[in-house]
Short mmCIF file of C-alpha atoms and ligand atoms in Angstrom, two decimals:
data_model
loop_
_atom_site.label_atom_id
_atom_site.label_comp_id
_atom_site.label_asym_id
_atom_site.label_seq_id
_atom_site.Cartn_x
_atom_site.Cartn_y
_atom_site.Cartn_z
CA MET F 1 -2.90 33.46 53.14
CA VAL F 2 -2.27 31.42 50.00
CA THR F 3 -3.87 33.00 46.96
CA THR F 4 -4.91 31.14 43.84
CA ALA F 5 -5.69 32.66 40.45
CA ALA F 6 -7.40 31.02 37.49
CA VAL F 7 -6.43 31.70 33.89
CA ILE F 8 -8.98 30.56 31.32
CA VAL F 9 -7.61 30.44 27.79
CA ALA F 10 -10.24 31.29 25.20
CA ALA F 11 -8.28 32.90 22.39
CA GLY F 12 -8.32 29.95 19.96
CA ARG F 13 -10.10 29.97 16.61
CA GLY F 14 -11.62 26.51 16.83
CA THR F 15 -10.57 25.50 13.33
CA ARG F 16 -11.07 21.78 13.95
CA ALA F 17 -14.64 22.48 15.06
CA GLY F 18 -15.17 24.19 11.74
CA SER F 19 -15.78 27.57 13.30
CA HIS F 20 -13.51 29.58 10.97
CA GLY F 21 -15.22 32.82 10.06
CA THR F 22 -18.11 32.08 12.40
CA VAL F 23 -18.44 31.93 16.18
CA PRO F 24 -15.46 30.15 17.84
CA LYS F 25 -16.48 27.04 19.77
CA GLN F 26 -15.91 28.58 23.23
CA TYR F 27 -18.74 31.03 22.53
CA LEU F 28 -21.19 28.57 20.96
CA PRO F 29 -24.31 27.87 23.03
CA LEU F 30 -24.28 24.67 25.07
CA ALA F 31 -27.40 23.87 27.10
CA GLY F 32 -28.46 27.50 26.75
CA GLU F 33 -25.15 29.07 27.83
CA PRO F 34 -21.95 29.87 25.94
CA VAL F 35 -19.37 27.09 26.39
CA LEU F 36 -17.03 29.53 28.18
CA ALA F 37 -19.70 30.38 30.77
CA HIS F 38 -19.87 26.77 31.96
CA SER F 39 -16.34 26.67 33.37
CA LEU F 40 -16.51 30.31 34.49
CA ARG F 41 -19.54 29.47 36.61
CA VAL F 42 -17.52 26.82 38.47
CA LEU F 43 -14.28 28.79 38.74
CA THR F 44 -15.73 32.15 39.81
CA ALA F 45 -17.80 30.48 42.55
CA HIS F 46 -15.06 28.16 43.82
CA PRO F 47 -13.97 28.82 47.42
CA GLN F 48 -10.33 28.09 46.58
CA ILE F 49 -10.10 30.45 43.60
CA ASP F 50 -9.50 34.07 44.57
CA VAL F 51 -9.38 35.71 41.19
CA ALA F 52 -9.93 34.72 37.57
CA LEU F 53 -9.14 36.18 34.19
CA VAL F 54 -9.91 35.14 30.65
CA VAL F 55 -7.42 35.28 27.78
CA TYR F 56 -9.38 36.20 24.67
CA ASN F 57 -9.04 37.22 21.05
CA LEU F 58 -9.79 40.89 20.36
CA GLU F 59 -11.96 39.80 17.42
CA ASP F 60 -14.32 38.21 19.97
CA ALA F 61 -14.74 41.30 22.17
CA ASP F 62 -18.54 41.38 21.77
CA LEU F 63 -18.91 37.64 22.24
CA TYR F 64 -16.73 37.89 25.34
CA GLN F 65 -18.87 40.65 26.84
CA ALA F 66 -22.08 38.73 26.24
CA ALA F 67 -20.71 35.45 27.63
CA THR F 68 -19.13 36.90 30.75
CA ALA F 69 -21.39 39.80 31.79
CA ARG F 70 -22.89 37.96 34.74
CA PHE F 71 -19.46 36.98 36.08
CA SER F 72 -17.82 40.36 35.47
CA HIS F 73 -17.71 41.31 39.15
CA ARG F 74 -15.56 38.21 39.81
CA LEU F 75 -13.25 38.62 36.78
CA LEU F 76 -10.16 40.71 36.11
CA PRO F 77 -10.21 42.52 32.77
CA PRO F 78 -9.52 40.08 29.92
CA VAL F 79 -6.13 40.03 28.22
CA GLU F 80 -5.34 39.43 24.57
CA GLY F 81 -3.97 36.00 23.66
CA GLY F 82 -1.34 34.94 21.16
CA ASP F 83 -1.03 32.73 18.09
CA THR F 84 -0.70 29.50 20.07
CA ARG F 85 -2.23 28.19 23.27
CA GLN F 86 1.21 28.46 24.85
CA ALA F 87 1.45 32.15 23.94
CA SER F 88 -2.05 32.76 25.26
CA VAL F 89 -1.24 31.14 28.61
CA LEU F 90 1.93 33.25 28.89
CA ALA F 91 -0.11 36.41 28.23
CA GLY F 92 -2.49 35.40 31.04
CA LEU F 93 0.36 34.63 33.44
CA GLU F 94 2.10 37.95 32.67
CA ALA F 95 -1.15 39.82 33.35
CA LEU F 96 -1.11 38.42 36.88
CA ALA F 97 2.48 39.48 37.59
CA ALA F 98 1.53 42.52 39.67
CA ARG F 99 -0.77 40.40 41.87
CA ALA F 100 1.77 37.58 42.14
CA PRO F 101 -0.66 34.87 43.32
CA ASP F 102 0.90 31.85 45.05
CA ARG F 103 -0.77 29.38 42.72
CA VAL F 104 -2.33 29.49 39.28
CA LEU F 105 -4.82 27.13 37.74
CA ILE F 106 -4.86 27.15 33.93
CA HIS F 107 -7.99 25.95 32.19
CA ASP F 108 -9.17 25.56 28.58
CA ALA F 109 -12.40 27.41 27.85
CA ALA F 110 -13.16 24.48 25.54
CA ARG F 111 -13.66 22.18 28.57
CA PRO F 112 -17.13 23.10 29.85
CA PHE F 113 -17.64 20.02 32.04
CA LEU F 114 -15.28 21.25 34.72
CA THR F 115 -16.53 20.41 38.22
CA ALA F 116 -15.83 22.11 41.53
CA GLU F 117 -14.66 18.74 42.82
CA LEU F 118 -11.98 18.48 40.14
CA VAL F 119 -10.78 22.02 40.83
CA GLY F 120 -10.49 21.11 44.51
CA ASP F 121 -8.64 17.85 43.75
CA VAL F 122 -6.10 19.54 41.47
CA VAL F 123 -5.48 22.41 43.89
CA ALA F 124 -5.07 19.94 46.77
CA ALA F 125 -2.48 17.91 44.81
CA LEU F 126 -0.51 21.10 44.33
CA ASP F 127 0.34 21.23 48.02
CA MET F 128 2.86 18.42 47.53
CA ASN F 129 4.05 19.17 43.99
CA ALA F 130 5.18 22.07 41.79
CA GLY F 131 2.40 21.17 39.38
CA ALA F 132 -0.73 19.01 39.22
CA ILE F 133 -3.01 18.36 36.25
CA ALA F 134 -6.32 16.70 35.57
CA ALA F 135 -5.87 13.58 33.47
CA GLU F 136 -7.51 10.28 32.59
CA PRO F 137 -5.87 6.87 32.19
CA VAL F 138 -5.97 5.68 28.58
CA SER F 139 -8.58 2.95 28.29
CA ASP F 140 -8.43 2.10 24.58
CA THR F 141 -5.73 -0.12 23.10
CA LEU F 142 -3.25 2.06 21.26
CA LYS F 143 -2.06 1.38 17.72
CA GLN F 144 0.69 3.00 15.75
CA ALA F 145 -0.22 3.25 12.07
CA ALA F 146 1.75 3.53 8.86
CA ALA F 147 0.91 6.28 6.38
CA ASP F 148 -1.49 3.92 4.54
CA GLY F 149 -3.44 3.22 7.70
CA THR F 150 -2.19 -0.28 8.41
CA ILE F 151 -1.06 -1.13 11.91
CA VAL F 152 2.66 -1.07 12.53
CA ARG F 153 2.51 -2.03 16.17
CA THR F 154 0.45 -2.02 19.34
CA ILE F 155 1.61 0.29 22.08
CA ASP F 156 1.45 -0.80 25.69
CA ARG F 157 -0.98 1.54 27.36
CA THR F 158 0.21 0.78 30.88
CA GLY F 159 0.99 4.06 32.61
CA LEU F 160 -0.37 6.18 29.76
CA TRP F 161 -2.70 9.08 30.57
CA ARG F 162 -4.57 11.71 28.58
CA ALA F 163 -3.70 15.19 29.81
CA GLN F 164 -6.60 17.58 30.41
CA THR F 165 -7.09 20.86 32.18
CA PRO F 166 -7.20 22.35 34.78
CA GLN F 167 -3.42 22.36 35.13
CA ALA F 168 -2.23 24.02 38.33
CA PHE F 169 1.22 25.23 39.30
CA ARG F 170 3.09 27.39 41.75
CA TYR F 171 2.71 30.72 39.99
CA ASP F 172 6.29 32.02 40.02
CA VAL F 173 7.67 28.64 38.90
CA ILE F 174 5.38 28.23 35.87
CA LEU F 175 5.75 31.88 34.85
CA ASP F 176 9.51 31.48 34.88
CA ALA F 177 9.30 28.24 32.87
CA HIS F 178 6.98 29.87 30.30
CA ARG F 179 9.30 32.85 29.93
CA ARG F 180 12.32 30.61 29.48
CA ALA F 181 10.56 28.49 26.88
CA ALA F 182 9.67 31.64 24.91
CA THR F 183 13.24 32.93 25.17
CA ALA F 184 14.54 29.55 24.02
CA GLY F 185 12.30 29.79 20.96
CA ARG F 186 10.17 26.85 22.05
CA PHE F 187 6.56 27.50 21.05
CA ASP F 188 5.49 23.91 20.46
CA PHE F 189 4.06 22.92 23.84
CA THR F 190 0.40 21.96 23.56
CA ASP F 191 -0.07 21.99 27.32
CA ASP F 192 1.59 23.55 30.35
CA ALA F 193 2.56 20.21 31.88
CA GLY F 194 4.64 19.53 28.74
CA LEU F 195 6.37 22.85 29.20
CA ALA F 196 6.88 22.13 32.91
CA GLU F 197 8.41 18.79 32.00
CA TRP F 198 10.85 20.55 29.66
CA ALA F 199 11.72 22.87 32.56
CA GLY F 200 12.36 19.90 34.84
CA LEU F 201 9.40 20.50 37.18
CA PRO F 202 7.71 17.51 38.81
CA VAL F 203 4.02 17.43 37.90
CA ARG F 204 1.41 15.16 39.47
CA LEU F 205 -1.46 13.51 37.58
CA VAL F 206 -4.90 13.79 39.21
CA ALA F 207 -7.58 11.39 37.94
CA SER F 208 -10.40 13.60 36.76
CA SER F 209 -13.83 12.99 38.13
CA GLY F 210 -16.76 13.03 35.76
CA ARG F 211 -16.53 13.70 32.07
CA ASN F 212 -14.05 16.46 31.47
CA MET F 213 -13.94 16.22 27.68
CA LYS F 214 -12.53 18.95 25.47
CA LEU F 215 -14.75 20.17 22.67
CA THR F 216 -12.55 19.89 19.60
CA THR F 217 -14.79 18.93 16.69
CA ALA F 218 -18.35 19.76 15.66
CA ALA F 219 -19.24 16.19 16.68
CA ASP F 220 -17.94 16.93 20.20
CA MET F 221 -20.27 19.92 20.36
CA GLU F 222 -23.23 17.74 19.45
CA LEU F 223 -22.24 15.08 21.95
CA ALA F 224 -21.84 17.66 24.73
CA GLU F 225 -25.28 19.05 23.96
CA ARG F 226 -26.78 15.60 24.20
CA LEU F 227 -24.95 14.81 27.44
CA LEU F 228 -26.42 17.89 29.08
CA ALA F 229 -29.90 17.60 27.61
CA PRO F 230 -31.17 14.75 29.83
CA ALA F 231 -30.37 16.75 32.95
CA ALA F 232 -33.24 19.09 32.10
CA ALA F 233 -35.51 16.23 31.07
CA PHE F 234 -35.13 14.60 34.49
CA LEU F 235 -36.38 17.64 36.34
CA GLU F 236 -39.97 17.04 37.35
CA PRO F 237 -42.33 19.96 37.95
CA ARG F 238 -43.98 20.00 41.39
CA ASN F 239 -46.69 22.44 42.36
CA GLY F 240 -47.67 23.63 45.82
CA THR F 241 -50.30 26.00 47.17
CA GLY F 242 -50.56 28.07 50.33
CA PHE F 243 -53.19 30.15 52.08
CA ASP F 244 -53.01 32.52 55.04
CA VAL F 245 -55.13 35.14 56.73
CA HIS F 246 -54.32 37.77 59.34
CA ARG F 247 -56.70 39.95 61.32
CA PHE F 248 -56.41 43.74 61.36
CA ALA F 249 -55.31 45.35 64.63
CA ALA F 250 -54.23 48.78 65.79
CA GLY F 251 -51.27 50.10 63.84
CA ASP F 252 -50.16 52.36 61.02
CA HIS F 253 -48.60 49.96 58.51
CA VAL F 254 -48.76 46.43 57.15
CA TRP F 255 -46.02 44.24 55.68
CA LEU F 256 -47.13 42.59 52.45
CA CYS F 257 -44.70 40.46 50.42
CA GLY F 258 -41.68 42.09 52.00
CA VAL F 259 -42.91 45.65 51.42
CA LYS F 260 -43.89 48.01 54.25
CA ILE F 261 -47.11 49.83 53.36
CA ALA F 262 -48.65 52.69 55.38
CA HIS F 263 -52.22 51.80 56.37
CA THR F 264 -54.99 52.71 58.80
CA HIS F 265 -54.38 49.42 60.65
CA GLY F 266 -51.66 46.90 61.26
CA LEU F 267 -51.97 43.12 61.01
CA GLU F 268 -52.02 40.90 64.05
CA GLY F 269 -49.54 38.05 64.14
CA HIS F 270 -46.57 36.63 65.90
CA SER F 271 -43.97 37.63 63.30
CA ASP F 272 -44.34 40.74 61.13
CA ALA F 273 -47.65 39.17 59.98
CA ASP F 274 -46.68 39.30 56.29
CA VAL F 275 -49.64 37.29 55.11
CA GLY F 276 -48.34 37.19 51.49
CA LEU F 277 -44.95 35.72 52.38
CA HIS F 278 -46.59 33.22 54.75
CA ALA F 279 -48.87 31.90 52.00
CA LEU F 280 -45.92 31.78 49.60
CA THR F 281 -43.68 29.97 52.10
CA ASP F 282 -46.37 27.30 52.48
CA ALA F 283 -46.70 27.02 48.70
CA LEU F 284 -42.98 26.29 48.35
CA LEU F 285 -42.99 23.84 51.24
CA GLY F 286 -46.04 22.19 49.70
CA ALA F 287 -44.30 21.81 46.35
CA ILE F 288 -41.53 19.76 47.96
CA GLY F 289 -43.81 18.01 50.45
CA ASP F 290 -41.92 19.38 53.42
CA GLY F 291 -44.53 20.27 56.04
CA ASP F 292 -45.65 23.84 56.56
CA ILE F 293 -44.47 27.12 58.03
CA GLY F 294 -45.97 26.42 61.48
CA GLN F 295 -44.03 23.16 61.71
CA HIS F 296 -40.67 24.75 60.91
CA PHE F 297 -41.28 28.02 62.77
CA PRO F 298 -43.74 27.29 65.64
CA PRO F 299 -45.72 30.41 66.66
CA SER F 300 -45.11 29.29 70.27
CA ASP F 301 -41.36 29.90 69.84
CA PRO F 302 -40.47 33.41 71.13
CA ALA F 303 -37.53 33.49 68.67
CA TRP F 304 -39.96 34.44 65.88
CA ARG F 305 -41.69 37.31 67.73
CA GLY F 306 -41.69 40.28 65.35
CA ALA F 307 -39.40 38.36 62.97
CA PRO F 308 -39.25 39.52 59.35
CA SER F 309 -41.07 36.89 57.31
CA ARG F 310 -38.36 36.86 54.66
CA ILE F 311 -36.57 34.47 57.03
CA PHE F 312 -39.35 31.91 56.53
CA LEU F 313 -39.36 32.28 52.77
CA ALA F 314 -35.57 32.10 52.53
CA ASP F 315 -35.65 28.92 54.62
CA ALA F 316 -38.18 27.35 52.24
CA ALA F 317 -35.98 28.32 49.27
CA ALA F 318 -32.97 26.74 50.98
CA ARG F 319 -34.98 23.53 51.45
CA VAL F 320 -35.75 23.51 47.72
CA ALA F 321 -32.06 24.06 46.89
CA LYS F 322 -31.03 21.27 49.27
CA ARG F 323 -33.20 18.87 47.30
CA GLY F 324 -31.42 19.93 44.10
CA GLY F 325 -34.55 21.78 43.00
CA ARG F 326 -35.11 25.01 41.11
CA ILE F 327 -37.96 27.43 41.62
CA SER F 328 -39.70 27.83 38.29
CA ASN F 329 -42.30 30.46 39.25
CA VAL F 330 -44.36 31.73 42.17
CA ASP F 331 -47.67 33.56 42.24
CA VAL F 332 -49.47 35.36 45.06
CA THR F 333 -53.06 36.65 45.15
CA PHE F 334 -54.19 39.01 47.91
CA LEU F 335 -57.80 39.10 49.02
CA CYS F 336 -58.36 42.50 50.56
CA GLU F 337 -60.44 45.66 50.29
CA ALA F 338 -57.51 47.87 51.29
CA PRO F 339 -54.71 48.86 51.01
CA LYS F 340 -54.38 48.98 47.23
CA ILE F 341 -51.82 46.43 46.05
CA GLY F 342 -51.26 47.71 42.51
CA PRO F 343 -48.91 50.58 43.39
CA HIS F 344 -46.67 48.16 45.32
CA ARG F 345 -46.80 45.24 42.90
CA GLN F 346 -43.39 45.83 41.35
CA ALA F 347 -41.65 46.38 44.71
CA MET F 348 -43.20 43.11 45.98
CA ARG F 349 -42.05 41.21 42.90
CA GLU F 350 -38.54 42.53 43.35
CA ALA F 351 -38.48 41.71 47.07
CA ILE F 352 -39.59 38.12 46.44
CA ALA F 353 -37.22 37.68 43.48
CA GLU F 354 -34.35 38.83 45.67
CA ILE F 355 -35.21 36.51 48.57
CA LEU F 356 -35.66 33.50 46.28
CA GLY F 357 -32.76 34.29 43.96
CA ILE F 358 -34.94 34.09 40.83
CA GLY F 359 -35.79 36.55 38.07
CA VAL F 360 -38.55 39.10 38.64
CA GLU F 361 -40.35 37.73 35.58
CA ARG F 362 -40.92 34.51 37.55
CA VAL F 363 -42.91 36.29 40.26
CA GLY F 364 -46.62 37.14 39.97
CA ILE F 365 -48.54 39.43 42.35
CA LYS F 366 -52.30 39.92 42.04
CA ALA F 367 -55.10 41.22 44.20
CA THR F 368 -58.86 41.15 44.34
CA THR F 369 -61.45 42.73 46.62
CA MET F 370 -64.28 40.59 47.99
CA GLU F 371 -66.99 43.00 46.86
CA GLY F 372 -67.84 43.72 50.50
CA LEU F 373 -68.67 40.06 51.17
CA GLY F 374 -67.63 38.11 54.26
CA TYR F 375 -64.86 38.89 56.73
CA ILE F 376 -62.51 40.26 54.11
CA GLY F 377 -65.32 42.38 52.72
CA ARG F 378 -66.00 43.73 56.21
CA ARG F 379 -62.33 44.77 56.34
CA GLU F 380 -61.57 42.54 59.32
CA GLY F 381 -58.31 41.32 57.81
CA ILE F 382 -56.30 40.36 54.75
CA ALA F 383 -55.96 36.93 53.18
CA ALA F 384 -53.44 35.70 50.64
CA MET F 385 -53.18 32.59 48.54
CA ALA F 386 -50.12 31.49 46.66
CA SER F 387 -48.84 28.81 44.35
CA ALA F 388 -45.31 27.77 43.50
CA THR F 389 -43.85 25.51 40.85
CA VAL F 390 -40.56 23.83 41.64
CA LEU F 391 -38.42 21.65 39.35
CA LEU F 392 -37.07 18.69 41.30
CA PRO F 393 -34.68 16.00 40.10
CA ASN F 394 -36.87 12.89 39.85
CA ALA F 395 -34.37 10.55 41.42
N1 CTP V 401 -6.32 28.72 22.84
C1 CTP V 401 -5.92 30.04 23.09
N2 CTP V 401 -5.09 30.67 22.21
C2 CTP V 401 -4.67 30.06 21.09
C3 CTP V 401 -5.07 28.74 20.82
C4 CTP V 401 -5.91 28.08 21.72
O1 CTP V 401 -6.31 30.61 24.10
N3 CTP V 401 -3.91 30.74 20.25
C5 CTP V 401 -7.26 28.08 23.77
C6 CTP V 401 -8.56 27.67 23.09
O2 CTP V 401 -9.48 28.75 23.06
C7 CTP V 401 -9.04 26.52 23.94
C8 CTP V 401 -7.75 25.90 24.48
O3 CTP V 401 -6.72 26.86 24.23
O4 CTP V 401 -9.85 26.92 25.01
C9 CTP V 401 -7.44 24.56 23.85
O5 CTP V 401 -7.15 24.75 22.47
P1 CTP V 401 -7.88 24.01 21.27
O6 CTP V 401 -8.83 23.00 21.77
O7 CTP V 401 -6.83 23.61 20.32
O8 CTP V 401 -8.77 25.20 20.66
P2 CTP V 401 -8.56 25.98 19.31
O9 CTP V 401 -7.14 26.29 19.11
O10 CTP V 401 -9.53 27.11 19.33
O11 CTP V 401 -9.07 24.91 18.25
P3 CTP V 401 -8.29 24.45 16.93
O12 CTP V 401 -6.94 23.94 17.38
O13 CTP V 401 -9.17 23.38 16.35
O14 CTP V 401 -8.21 25.65 16.06
MG1 MG V 402 -5.64 24.70 18.90
#
């Protein structure tokens, strides 16, 4: 099987962004996440990337830990970079020597707009070439200037491209080229394609999709922040509610919000009769206007006999994700005289958070008795109501 590694260079000092003495640009927050985390999110989740490592500056050890903690299970230990980008890339390549991947994709931490599509395009182009890099055709007219700023001549932009990252290569070939450049005393390559060119390797240009800008100046940081800001503004909150009730029957336990609780009775129902998860599933479906639980999982279908209700909730969450939505919070209220919900509240919150892939702090669980009134008060069953707020792109 062909293996592909990613090397993310993040050892620079960001002097042009004015970050000397302060936080280097790759660790500055962008849309609530460090710049470095944006490309790591794409690379560590990409089906064609097997392993990733970051080249960092020892001075940034704490910043590195904070920015990468949630990806740490998908990252090799970081390695220390050098004085130039070229030296940092070589350090990253050397650190992979024992693993000897077939291909390596080198990416600047300072390019947070990396997309999975671009990674796929660059890796695909590598099948036919020793190297392939993301790039954009030059669209401005190019001028050469004299020292005083007056134009000397206009340069024909036909065939001119701006090199970006990711830059992908056959691993052994680019490692060898980097080693030879270092031995030859050449430390002036600002990208790996330039070094590959010096080594005589054919490298293919891949037109980058989307905006794949590098953050170089403080103005770039501001622009990037503004480019990402509208994405949040165009998410529209949608609310849904759900209600369900199940009758008590013979038994010694009930399932409530994914937690098995010993009880004097069981609950009657086709599935595991988890009245809390049923109400919550309907709340989520309601928020996206996508029918109800009975429509997607008909009680008449024997497939759902005794089924764990987490299946229904996970399906509703998948429907939200398919619409490009995010679950903002969910809230369940039980109406029952017994069993007591309080002791199980935290376990229920954790079960729901796990099924929905959201933080526990976004899950509410509450309960009330009916003061002996009505069918709940007579202990004939348990009811649950739920609400869910979903953020949907308002296309
Ligand atoms: N880089 C690196 N090691 C270096 C220099 C740069 O790993 N010695 C990385 C940077 O962290 C960045 C990428 O290479 O992700 C592109 O470099 P650049 O945009 O030039 O970043 P800096 O060198 O940090 O910025 P500046 O040149 O303004 O100081
Ligand atoms: Mg630099």
